[in-house]
């Protein structure tokens, strides 16, 4: 599920932006904050943050800088009634600026651009792993699954098999945002490569099988359905752009 934060000390703007995001895609999780202090205190990883510049207390520029200290990837969309603030926000590397009062077209256009950019980024993500043979850099799309065996983790990719020392729980935690999930205590799979599920076996699109824990069976199938639904929604949205 994609997550977006909206932060504005004006209740009308806060509710308006939240409503327009939900209208554009009802499956997006929208978290609302009325101050920069509240947002930064409860910050989690967001695809985007719609952030008012002129707030009491910690203003949007200060808030944006603090967010950048925690998250270099999120897209910050500044909301402002004053064009002059744009120059002041330069150091935060804002993704876009929207002038108040915001319009449906402006919000929807920037959402389309955010998720175009997000899809391109997802397609090209390359991660580095410290394996027993040294550091390797692997495109996310080439990884099928991770398996914990003999106190090591086996990384199965489209081209090669690698081994590294780590906890399988750490792998799942670090890679969940890239579409990986843990259907069994010894496996973390790339849901992009799941072809089918038969009973307690997950069939990957390379023909290999991964076990599905009986205890996790119902919850994991729901997670897979949610992932597939989100991808279909993305593809449908992309075809409309």
Coordinates of N, CA and C in Angstrom, one line a residue:
X1 N 0.8 -1.2 0.0 CA 0.0 0.0 0.0 C 0.9 1.2 0.0
X2 N 0.6 2.2 -0.9 CA 1.3 3.4 -0.9 C 0.8 4.4 0.2
X3 N 1.7 5.2 0.7 CA 1.4 6.0 1.9 C 1.8 7.5 1.5
X4 N 0.9 8.4 1.8 CA 1.2 9.8 1.6 C 0.8 10.6 2.9
X5 N 1.7 11.5 3.2 CA 1.4 12.4 4.4 C 1.0 13.8 3.9
X6 N 0.0 14.4 4.6 CA -0.4 15.8 4.3 C -0.2 16.5 5.6
X7 N 0.5 17.7 5.6 CA 0.8 18.4 6.8 C 0.5 19.9 6.5
X8 N -0.5 20.4 7.2 CA -0.9 21.8 7.1 C -1.7 22.3 8.3
X9 N -1.4 23.5 8.8 CA -2.1 23.9 10.0 C -3.4 24.6 9.7
X10 N -3.8 24.6 8.5 CA -5.1 25.1 8.1 C -6.0 23.9 7.8
X11 N -7.0 23.7 8.6 CA -7.9 22.5 8.6 C -8.6 22.4 7.2
X12 N -9.0 23.5 6.6 CA -9.7 23.4 5.3 C -8.7 22.8 4.3
X13 N -7.5 23.3 4.2 CA -6.6 22.8 3.2 C -6.2 21.4 3.5
X14 N -6.0 21.1 4.7 CA -5.6 19.7 5.1 C -6.7 18.7 4.6
X15 N -7.9 19.0 4.9 CA -9.0 18.1 4.5 C -9.2 18.1 3.0
X16 N -9.0 19.2 2.4 CA -9.2 19.3 0.9 C -8.2 18.4 0.2
X17 N -6.9 18.6 0.6 CA -5.9 17.8 -0.1 C -6.1 16.3 0.2
X18 N -6.4 16.0 1.5 CA -6.7 14.6 1.8 C -7.8 14.0 1.0
X19 N -8.9 14.7 0.8 CA -10.0 14.3 0.0 C -9.7 14.1 -1.4
X20 N -8.9 15.0 -2.0 CA -8.5 14.9 -3.4 C -7.6 13.7 -3.7
X21 N -6.7 13.4 -2.7 CA -5.8 12.2 -2.9 C -6.7 10.9 -2.8
X22 N -7.6 10.9 -1.8 CA -8.4 9.7 -1.7 C -9.4 9.5 -2.9
X23 N -9.8 10.6 -3.5 CA -10.7 10.6 -4.7 C -9.9 10.1 -5.9
X24 N -8.6 10.4 -5.9 CA -7.8 10.0 -7.0 C -7.5 8.5 -7.0
X25 N -7.2 8.0 -5.7 CA -7.0 6.6 -5.5 C -7.3 6.3 -4.1
X26 N -8.4 5.6 -3.9 CA -9.0 5.3 -2.5 C -8.1 4.3 -1.8
X27 N -7.2 3.6 -2.5 CA -6.3 2.6 -1.8 C -5.1 3.2 -1.2
X28 N -4.8 4.5 -1.4 CA -3.6 5.1 -0.8 C -3.9 5.4 0.6
X29 N -3.0 5.1 1.5 CA -3.1 5.5 2.9 C -2.7 6.9 3.0
X30 N -3.6 7.8 3.6 CA -3.3 9.2 3.7 C -3.2 9.5 5.2
X31 N -2.1 10.0 5.7 CA -1.9 10.4 7.1 C -1.9 11.9 7.2
X32 N -2.7 12.5 8.1 CA -2.8 14.0 8.2 C -2.1 14.5 9.5
X33 N -1.4 15.6 9.3 CA -0.8 16.2 10.5 C -1.0 17.7 10.4
X34 N -1.2 18.3 11.6 CA -1.5 19.8 11.6 C -0.3 20.6 12.0
X35 N 0.9 20.0 12.2 CA 2.1 20.7 12.5 C 3.3 20.0 12.0
X36 N 4.4 20.7 11.8 CA 5.7 20.1 11.4 C 6.2 19.2 12.5
X37 N 6.0 19.6 13.8 CA 6.5 18.9 14.9 C 5.8 17.5 15.0
X38 N 4.5 17.5 14.7 CA 3.7 16.3 14.8 C 4.1 15.3 13.7
X39 N 4.3 15.9 12.5 CA 4.8 15.0 11.3 C 6.1 14.4 11.6
X40 N 7.1 15.2 12.0 CA 8.4 14.7 12.2 C 8.5 13.7 13.3
X41 N 7.7 13.9 14.4 CA 7.7 13.0 15.5 C 7.2 11.6 15.2
X42 N 6.2 11.6 14.3 CA 5.6 10.3 13.9 C 5.9 9.9 12.5
X43 N 7.0 10.4 12.0 CA 7.3 10.2 10.5 C 7.6 8.7 10.3
X44 N 7.0 8.2 9.2 CA 7.3 6.9 8.7 C 7.7 7.1 7.2
X45 N 8.1 6.0 6.5 CA 8.5 6.2 5.1 C 7.2 6.4 4.3
X46 N 7.2 7.6 3.6 CA 6.1 7.9 2.7 C 6.6 8.1 1.3
X47 N 5.7 7.7 0.3 CA 6.0 8.0 -1.1 C 6.0 9.5 -1.4
X48 N 5.2 10.2 -0.7 CA 5.2 11.7 -0.9 C 4.7 12.4 0.4
X49 N 5.1 13.6 0.6 CA 4.6 14.5 1.7 C 4.1 15.8 1.1
X50 N 2.8 16.1 1.2 CA 2.3 17.4 0.9 C 2.4 18.3 2.1
X51 N 3.2 19.3 2.0 CA 3.7 20.0 3.1 C 3.5 21.6 3.0
X52 N 2.7 22.1 3.9 CA 2.5 23.6 3.9 C 3.8 24.3 4.3
X53 N 4.1 25.4 3.6 CA 5.4 26.1 4.0 C 5.2 27.0 5.2
X54 N 4.1 27.8 5.1 CA 3.9 28.8 6.1 C 3.0 28.3 7.3
X55 N 3.7 27.5 8.2 CA 3.0 27.0 9.4 C 3.5 27.7 10.6
X56 N 2.7 27.8 11.7 CA 3.2 28.2 12.9 C 4.1 27.2 13.6
X57 N 5.0 27.6 14.5 CA 5.9 26.7 15.1 C 7.0 26.3 14.0
X58 N 7.2 25.0 13.8 CA 8.2 24.6 12.8 C 7.6 24.8 11.4
X59 N 8.2 25.7 10.6 CA 7.6 26.0 9.3 C 7.9 24.8 8.3
X60 N 7.4 25.0 7.1 CA 7.6 23.9 6.2 C 9.0 23.7 5.7
X61 N 9.8 24.8 5.7 CA 11.2 24.6 5.2 C 12.0 23.9 6.3
X62 N 11.8 24.2 7.6 CA 12.5 23.5 8.7 C 12.0 22.0 8.7
X63 N 10.7 21.9 8.5 CA 10.1 20.5 8.6 C 10.7 19.7 7.4
X64 N 10.8 20.3 6.2 CA 11.3 19.6 5.1 C 12.8 19.2 5.3
X65 N 13.6 20.0 5.9 CA 15.0 19.7 6.1 C 15.1 18.6 7.1
X66 N 14.2 18.6 8.1 CA 14.3 17.5 9.1 C 13.8 16.2 8.5
X67 N 12.9 16.2 7.6 CA 12.4 15.0 6.9 C 13.6 14.5 6.0
X68 N 14.3 15.4 5.4 CA 15.4 15.0 4.5 C 16.5 14.3 5.3
X69 N 16.6 14.6 6.6 CA 17.6 14.0 7.5 C 17.2 12.5 7.8
X70 N 15.9 12.2 7.6 CA 15.4 10.9 7.9 C 15.1 10.1 6.6
X71 N 14.8 10.8 5.5 CA 14.3 10.1 4.3 C 14.7 11.0 3.1
X72 N 15.7 10.5 2.3 CA 16.1 11.2 1.1 C 15.3 10.9 -0.1
X73 N 14.4 9.9 0.0 CA 13.7 9.4 -1.2 C 12.3 10.0 -1.4
X74 N 11.6 10.4 -0.3 CA 10.2 10.8 -0.4 C 10.1 12.1 -1.2
X75 N 9.0 12.2 -1.9 CA 8.8 13.4 -2.8 C 8.0 14.4 -1.9
X76 N 8.7 15.6 -1.7 CA 8.1 16.6 -1.0 C 7.4 17.6 -1.9
X77 N 6.1 17.8 -1.7 CA 5.3 18.7 -2.5 C 4.9 19.8 -1.6
X78 N 5.4 21.0 -1.9 CA 5.1 22.2 -1.0 C 3.8 22.8 -1.4
X79 N 3.0 23.2 -0.4 CA 1.8 24.0 -0.5 C 2.1 25.4 0.0
X80 N 1.8 26.4 -0.8 CA 2.0 27.7 -0.4 C 1.1 28.7 -1.1
X81 N 0.8 29.8 -0.4 CA 0.1 30.9 -1.1 C 1.0 32.0 -1.6
X82 N 2.3 31.8 -1.4 CA 3.2 32.8 -1.9 C 4.3 32.3 -2.8
X83 N 4.4 32.8 -3.9 CA 5.4 32.3 -4.9 C 6.8 32.6 -4.4
X84 N 7.0 33.6 -3.6 CA 8.4 33.9 -3.1 C 9.0 32.9 -2.2
X85 N 8.2 32.0 -1.7 CA 8.7 30.9 -0.8 C 9.5 29.9 -1.6
X86 N 9.3 29.8 -2.9 CA 9.8 28.7 -3.7 C 11.4 28.7 -3.6
X87 N 12.0 29.9 -3.6 CA 13.4 30.0 -3.6 C 14.0 29.5 -2.2
X88 N 13.3 29.7 -1.2 CA 13.7 29.3 0.2 C 13.6 27.8 0.3
X89 N 12.8 27.1 -0.5 CA 12.6 25.7 -0.3 C 13.6 24.9 -1.2
X90 N 14.5 25.6 -1.9 CA 15.4 25.0 -2.9 C 16.3 23.9 -2.2
X91 N 16.8 24.2 -1.0 CA 17.7 23.3 -0.4 C 17.1 22.0 0.1
X92 N 15.7 21.9 0.1 CA 15.1 20.7 0.5 C 14.9 19.7 -0.6
X93 N 15.1 20.2 -1.9 CA 15.0 19.3 -3.0 C 13.5 18.9 -3.2
X94 N 12.6 19.9 -3.2 CA 11.2 19.6 -3.4 C 10.9 19.0 -4.7
X95 N 9.9 18.2 -4.7 CA 9.5 17.5 -6.0 C 8.6 18.5 -6.8
X96 N 7.7 19.2 -6.1 CA 6.8 20.1 -6.8 C 6.3 21.2 -5.8
X97 N 5.7 22.2 -6.4 CA 5.1 23.3 -5.6 C 3.6 23.5 -6.1
X98 N 2.7 23.6 -5.1 CA 1.3 23.9 -5.5 C 0.9 25.1 -4.8
X99 N 0.3 26.0 -5.6 CA -0.2 27.3 -5.0 C -1.6 27.1 -4.4
X100 N -1.8 27.7 -3.3 CA -3.2 27.7 -2.6 C -4.0 28.8 -3.2
X101 N -5.3 28.6 -3.3 CA -6.1 27.4 -3.0 C -5.8 26.3 -4.0
X102 N -5.6 25.1 -3.6 CA -5.2 24.0 -4.5 C -6.5 23.6 -5.3
X103 N -6.2 23.1 -6.5 CA -7.3 22.6 -7.4 C -7.2 21.1 -7.5
X104 N -8.3 20.5 -7.9 CA -8.3 19.1 -8.2 C -7.3 18.7 -9.3
X105 N -7.3 19.5 -10.3 CA -6.4 19.2 -11.5 C -4.9 19.3 -11.0
X106 N -4.6 20.3 -10.2 CA -3.2 20.5 -9.8 C -2.8 19.3 -8.9
X107 N -3.6 18.9 -8.0 CA -3.3 17.8 -7.1 C -3.2 16.5 -7.9
X108 N -4.1 16.3 -8.7 CA -4.1 15.0 -9.5 C -3.0 15.0 -10.5
X109 N -2.6 16.1 -11.1 CA -1.5 16.1 -12.0 C -0.2 15.8 -11.3
X110 N 0.0 16.3 -10.1 CA 1.2 16.0 -9.3 C 1.2 14.6 -8.8
X111 N 0.1 14.0 -8.5 CA 0.0 12.6 -8.1 C 0.4 11.7 -9.2
X112 N -0.1 12.0 -10.4 CA 0.3 11.2 -11.6 C 1.8 11.3 -11.8
X113 N 2.4 12.5 -11.7 CA 3.8 12.6 -11.9 C 4.6 11.9 -10.8
X114 N 4.1 11.9 -9.5 CA 4.8 11.2 -8.4 C 4.8 9.7 -8.7
X115 N 3.7 9.2 -9.2 CA 3.7 7.7 -9.4 C 4.3 7.3 -10.7
X116 N 4.4 8.2 -11.7 CA 5.2 7.9 -12.8 C 6.6 7.7 -12.4
X117 N 7.1 8.7 -11.6 CA 8.5 8.7 -11.1 C 8.7 7.5 -10.2
X118 N 7.8 7.2 -9.4 CA 7.9 6.0 -8.5 C 8.0 4.7 -9.2
X119 N 7.2 4.6 -10.3 CA 7.3 3.3 -11.1 C 8.6 3.2 -11.8
X120 N 9.1 4.3 -12.3 CA 10.4 4.3 -13.0 C 11.5 3.9 -12.0
X121 N 11.4 4.5 -10.8 CA 12.4 4.2 -9.8 C 12.4 2.8 -9.4
X122 N 11.2 2.2 -9.2 CA 11.0 0.8 -8.8 C 11.6 -0.1 -9.8
X123 N 11.4 0.2 -11.1 CA 11.9 -0.6 -12.1 C 13.5 -0.7 -12.2
X124 N 14.1 0.4 -11.7 CA 15.6 0.5 -11.8 C 16.3 0.4 -10.5
X125 N 15.7 0.0 -9.4 CA 16.3 -0.1 -8.1 C 17.4 -1.2 -8.1
X126 N 18.6 -0.8 -7.7 CA 19.7 -1.8 -7.5 C 20.1 -1.7 -6.1
X127 N 20.2 -2.9 -5.4 CA 20.6 -3.0 -4.0 C 21.9 -3.7 -3.9
X128 N 22.7 -3.3 -2.9 CA 24.0 -3.9 -2.6 C 23.9 -4.9 -1.4
X129 N 24.5 -6.0 -1.5 CA 24.6 -7.0 -0.4 C 26.0 -7.4 -0.1
X130 N 26.3 -7.6 1.2 CA 27.6 -8.0 1.6 C 27.6 -9.5 1.7
X131 N 28.1 -10.2 0.6 CA 28.1 -11.6 0.5 C 29.4 -12.2 1.0
X132 N 29.5 -13.5 1.0 CA 30.7 -14.2 1.5 C 31.8 -13.9 0.4
X133 N 31.5 -13.5 -0.8 CA 32.5 -13.3 -1.8 C 32.7 -11.8 -2.1
X134 N 32.1 -11.0 -1.2 CA 32.3 -9.5 -1.3 C 31.0 -8.8 -1.6
X135 N 31.0 -7.5 -1.9 CA 29.8 -6.8 -2.2 C 29.3 -7.1 -3.6
X136 N 28.0 -7.3 -3.7 CA 27.4 -7.5 -5.0 C 26.2 -6.6 -5.1
X137 N 26.0 -6.0 -6.3 CA 24.9 -5.1 -6.6 C 23.9 -5.8 -7.5
X138 N 22.7 -5.9 -7.0 CA 21.7 -6.7 -7.7 C 20.4 -5.9 -8.0
X139 N 20.0 -5.9 -9.2 CA 18.7 -5.2 -9.5 C 17.6 -6.0 -8.8
X140 N 16.7 -5.3 -8.2 CA 15.6 -5.9 -7.4 C 14.8 -6.9 -8.3
X141 N 14.6 -6.5 -9.5 CA 13.8 -7.4 -10.4 C 14.4 -8.7 -10.7
X142 N 15.7 -8.8 -10.5 CA 16.4 -10.1 -10.8 C 16.4 -11.1 -9.6
X143 N 16.0 -10.6 -8.4 CA 16.0 -11.4 -7.2 C 14.7 -12.2 -7.1
X144 N 14.8 -13.5 -7.0 CA 13.6 -14.4 -6.8 C 13.3 -14.5 -5.3
X145 N 14.2 -15.0 -4.5 CA 13.9 -15.1 -3.1 C 15.2 -15.3 -2.3
X146 N 15.1 -15.2 -1.0 CA 16.1 -15.4 0.0 C 15.7 -16.6 0.8
X147 N 16.7 -17.5 1.1 CA 16.4 -18.7 1.9 C 17.5 -18.8 3.0
X148 N 17.0 -19.0 4.2 CA 18.0 -19.2 5.3 C 18.3 -20.7 5.4
X149 N 19.5 -21.1 5.3 CA 20.0 -22.5 5.4 C 21.4 -22.5 5.9
X150 N 21.6 -23.5 6.8 CA 23.0 -23.7 7.3 C 23.6 -22.4 7.9
X151 N 22.8 -21.6 8.6 CA 23.3 -20.4 9.2 C 23.7 -19.3 8.2
X152 N 23.3 -19.5 7.0 CA 23.6 -18.5 5.9 C 22.3 -18.2 5.2
X153 N 22.3 -17.1 4.5 CA 21.2 -16.8 3.6 C 21.6 -17.0 2.2
X154 N 20.8 -17.8 1.5 CA 21.0 -18.0 0.0 C 20.2 -17.0 -0.8
X155 N 20.8 -16.2 -1.7 CA 20.1 -15.3 -2.5 C 20.0 -15.9 -3.9
X156 N 18.8 -16.2 -4.3 CA 18.7 -16.8 -5.6 C 18.2 -15.7 -6.6
X157 N 19.0 -15.5 -7.7 CA 18.7 -14.5 -8.7 C 18.6 -15.1 -10.0
X158 N 18.2 -14.3 -11.0 CA 18.0 -14.9 -12.4 C 19.3 -15.4 -13.0
X159 N 20.5 -14.9 -12.5 CA 21.7 -15.3 -13.1 C 22.7 -16.1 -12.2
X160 N 22.6 -15.9 -10.9 CA 23.6 -16.5 -10.0 C 23.0 -16.7 -8.6
X161 N 23.7 -17.5 -7.8 CA 23.3 -17.7 -6.4 C 24.4 -17.2 -5.5
X162 N 24.0 -16.4 -4.5 CA 25.0 -15.8 -3.6 C 24.6 -16.2 -2.2
X163 N 25.6 -16.0 -1.3 CA 25.4 -16.4 0.1 C 25.9 -15.2 1.0
X164 N 25.1 -14.9 2.1 CA 25.5 -13.9 3.0 C 25.2 -14.3 4.4
X165 N 25.8 -13.6 5.4 CA 25.5 -13.9 6.8 C 24.6 -12.8 7.3
X166 N 23.4 -13.2 7.7 CA 22.4 -12.2 8.2 C 21.2 -13.0 8.8
X167 N 20.3 -12.2 9.4 CA 19.1 -12.8 9.9 C 18.0 -12.7 8.8
X168 N 17.2 -13.7 8.6 CA 16.2 -13.6 7.5 C 15.2 -12.6 7.9
X169 N 14.9 -12.3 9.2 CA 14.0 -11.3 9.6 C 14.5 -9.9 9.2
X170 N 15.8 -9.7 9.2 CA 16.3 -8.4 8.8 C 16.1 -8.2 7.3
X171 N 16.3 -9.3 6.5 CA 16.1 -9.2 5.1 C 14.7 -8.8 4.8
X172 N 13.7 -9.4 5.4 CA 12.3 -9.1 5.2 C 12.0 -7.6 5.6
X173 N 12.5 -7.2 6.7 CA 12.3 -5.8 7.2 C 12.8 -4.8 6.2
X174 N 14.1 -5.0 5.7 CA 14.7 -4.1 4.9 C 14.2 -4.1 3.4
X175 N 13.6 -5.2 3.0 CA 13.2 -5.3 1.6 C 11.7 -5.2 1.4
X176 N 10.9 -5.2 2.5 CA 9.4 -5.1 2.3 C 9.0 -4.0 1.4
X177 N 9.6 -2.9 1.5 CA 9.1 -1.7 0.7 C 9.4 -1.9 -0.8
X178 N 10.2 -2.9 -1.1 CA 10.5 -3.2 -2.5 C 9.7 -4.4 -3.0
X179 N 8.7 -4.8 -2.3 CA 7.8 -5.9 -2.7 C 8.1 -7.3 -2.3
X180 N 8.9 -7.4 -1.3 CA 9.3 -8.7 -0.7 C 8.5 -9.0 0.5
X181 N 8.2 -10.3 0.7 CA 7.4 -10.8 1.8 C 7.9 -12.1 2.3
X182 N 7.5 -12.4 3.6 CA 8.0 -13.6 4.3 C 6.9 -14.6 4.5
X183 N 6.7 -15.6 3.5 CA 5.6 -16.6 3.6 C 6.0 -17.7 4.6
X184 N 7.2 -17.8 5.0 CA 7.7 -19.0 5.7 C 8.9 -18.4 6.6
X185 N 9.2 -19.0 7.7 CA 10.2 -18.5 8.6 C 11.6 -18.6 8.0
X186 N 11.8 -19.4 6.9 CA 13.1 -19.5 6.3 C 13.2 -18.8 4.9
X187 N 12.1 -18.2 4.5 CA 12.1 -17.6 3.1 C 11.6 -16.2 3.1
X188 N 12.2 -15.4 2.2 CA 11.6 -14.1 1.8 C 11.6 -14.1 0.3
X189 N 10.4 -13.9 -0.2 CA 10.2 -13.9 -1.7 C 9.9 -12.6 -2.3
X190 N 10.3 -12.4 -3.6 CA 9.9 -11.3 -4.4 C 8.6 -11.5 -5.0
X191 N 7.5 -10.8 -4.5 CA 6.2 -11.1 -4.9 C 6.0 -10.8 -6.4
X192 N 6.9 -10.0 -7.0 CA 6.8 -9.8 -8.4 C 7.0 -11.1 -9.2
X193 N 7.7 -12.1 -8.7 CA 8.0 -13.3 -9.4 C 7.1 -14.5 -8.9
X194 N 6.0 -14.2 -8.1 CA 5.1 -15.3 -7.7 C 4.1 -15.5 -8.9
X195 N 4.1 -16.8 -9.3 CA 3.2 -17.1 -10.5 C 1.9 -17.7 -10.0
X196 N 2.0 -18.6 -8.9 CA 0.8 -19.3 -8.5 C 1.0 -19.8 -7.0
X197 N -0.1 -20.1 -6.4 CA 0.0 -20.7 -5.0 C -0.9 -22.0 -5.1
X198 N -0.3 -23.1 -4.7 CA -1.0 -24.4 -4.7 C -0.9 -25.0 -3.3
X199 N -1.9 -24.9 -2.5 CA -1.9 -25.4 -1.2 C -0.8 -24.7 -0.4
X200 N 0.2 -25.4 0.1 CA 1.2 -24.8 0.8 C 2.5 -24.6 0.0
X201 N 2.4 -24.5 -1.3 CA 3.6 -24.3 -2.1 C 3.3 -23.0 -3.0
X202 N 4.4 -22.2 -3.0 CA 4.4 -21.0 -3.8 C 5.2 -21.3 -5.1
X203 N 4.5 -21.1 -6.2 CA 5.2 -21.4 -7.5 C 5.8 -20.1 -8.1
X204 N 7.1 -20.1 -8.2 CA 7.7 -18.9 -8.8 C 7.7 -18.9 -10.3
X205 N 7.9 -17.8 -11.0 CA 7.8 -17.8 -12.4 C 9.0 -18.4 -13.1
X206 N 10.0 -18.9 -12.3 CA 11.1 -19.6 -12.9 C 10.9 -21.1 -12.7
X207 N 9.7 -21.5 -12.2 CA 9.4 -22.9 -11.9 C 9.8 -23.4 -10.6
X208 N 10.5 -22.7 -9.8 CA 10.9 -23.1 -8.5 C 9.8 -23.0 -7.5
X209 N 9.8 -23.8 -6.4 CA 8.7 -23.8 -5.4 C 9.3 -23.3 -4.0
X210 N 8.5 -22.5 -3.3 CA 8.8 -22.0 -2.0 C 7.7 -22.4 -1.1
X211 N 8.1 -23.0 0.1 CA 7.0 -23.4 1.1 C 6.2 -22.2 1.6
X212 N 5.0 -22.4 1.9 CA 4.1 -21.4 2.5 C 3.7 -22.0 3.9
X213 N 4.0 -21.3 4.9 CA 3.7 -21.7 6.3 C 2.2 -21.9 6.5
X214 N 1.8 -22.9 7.1 CA 0.3 -23.1 7.3 C -0.2 -22.0 8.2
X215 N 0.5 -21.6 9.2 CA 0.0 -20.5 10.1 C -0.1 -19.2 9.3
X216 N 0.7 -19.0 8.3 CA 0.7 -17.7 7.6 C -0.2 -17.8 6.3
X217 N -0.7 -19.0 6.0 CA -1.3 -19.2 4.7 C -2.4 -18.2 4.4
X218 N -3.4 -18.0 5.2 CA -4.5 -17.1 5.0 C -4.0 -15.6 4.9
X219 N -3.2 -15.2 5.8 CA -2.7 -13.8 5.9 C -1.8 -13.5 4.7
X220 N -1.0 -14.5 4.3 CA 0.0 -14.2 3.2 C -0.7 -14.1 1.9
X221 N -1.8 -15.0 1.7 CA -2.5 -14.9 0.4 C -3.2 -13.6 0.3
X222 N -3.7 -13.1 1.4 CA -4.3 -11.7 1.4 C -3.3 -10.7 1.1
X223 N -2.1 -10.8 1.6 CA -1.0 -9.9 1.3 C -0.7 -9.9 -0.2
X224 N -0.6 -11.1 -0.7 CA -0.3 -11.3 -2.2 C -1.4 -10.6 -3.0
X225 N -2.7 -10.9 -2.7 CA -3.8 -10.3 -3.4 C -3.7 -8.7 -3.4
X226 N -3.3 -8.2 -2.2 CA -3.2 -6.8 -2.1 C -2.1 -6.2 -3.0
X227 N -1.0 -7.0 -3.0 CA 0.2 -6.6 -3.8 C -0.2 -6.6 -5.3
X228 N -0.9 -7.7 -5.7 CA -1.3 -7.8 -7.2 C -2.3 -6.8 -7.5
X229 N -3.2 -6.5 -6.6 CA -4.2 -5.4 -6.9 C -3.6 -4.1 -7.1
X230 N -2.6 -3.8 -6.2 CA -1.9 -2.5 -6.3 C -1.2 -2.4 -7.7
X231 N -0.5 -3.5 -8.1 CA 0.2 -3.5 -9.4 C -0.8 -3.3 -10.5
X232 N -1.9 -4.0 -10.5 CA -2.9 -3.8 -11.5 C -3.4 -2.4 -11.6
X233 N -3.6 -1.8 -10.4 CA -4.1 -0.4 -10.3 C -3.0 0.5 -10.9
X234 N -1.7 0.3 -10.6 CA -0.7 1.1 -11.2 C -0.6 1.0 -12.7
X235 N -0.8 -0.3 -13.2 CA -0.7 -0.5 -14.7 C -1.9 0.2 -15.3
X236 N -3.1 0.1 -14.7 CA -4.3 0.8 -15.2 C -4.1 2.3 -15.3
X237 N -3.6 2.8 -14.2 CA -3.3 4.3 -14.1 C -2.3 4.7 -15.2
X238 N -1.3 3.9 -15.3 CA -0.3 4.2 -16.3 C -0.9 4.2 -17.7
X239 N -1.8 3.3 -18.0 CA -2.4 3.3 -19.3 C -3.3 4.5 -19.6
X240 N -3.8 5.1 -18.5 CA -4.6 6.3 -18.6 C -3.8 7.6 -18.7
X241 N -2.5 7.6 -18.4 CA -1.7 8.8 -18.4 C -1.4 9.2 -19.8

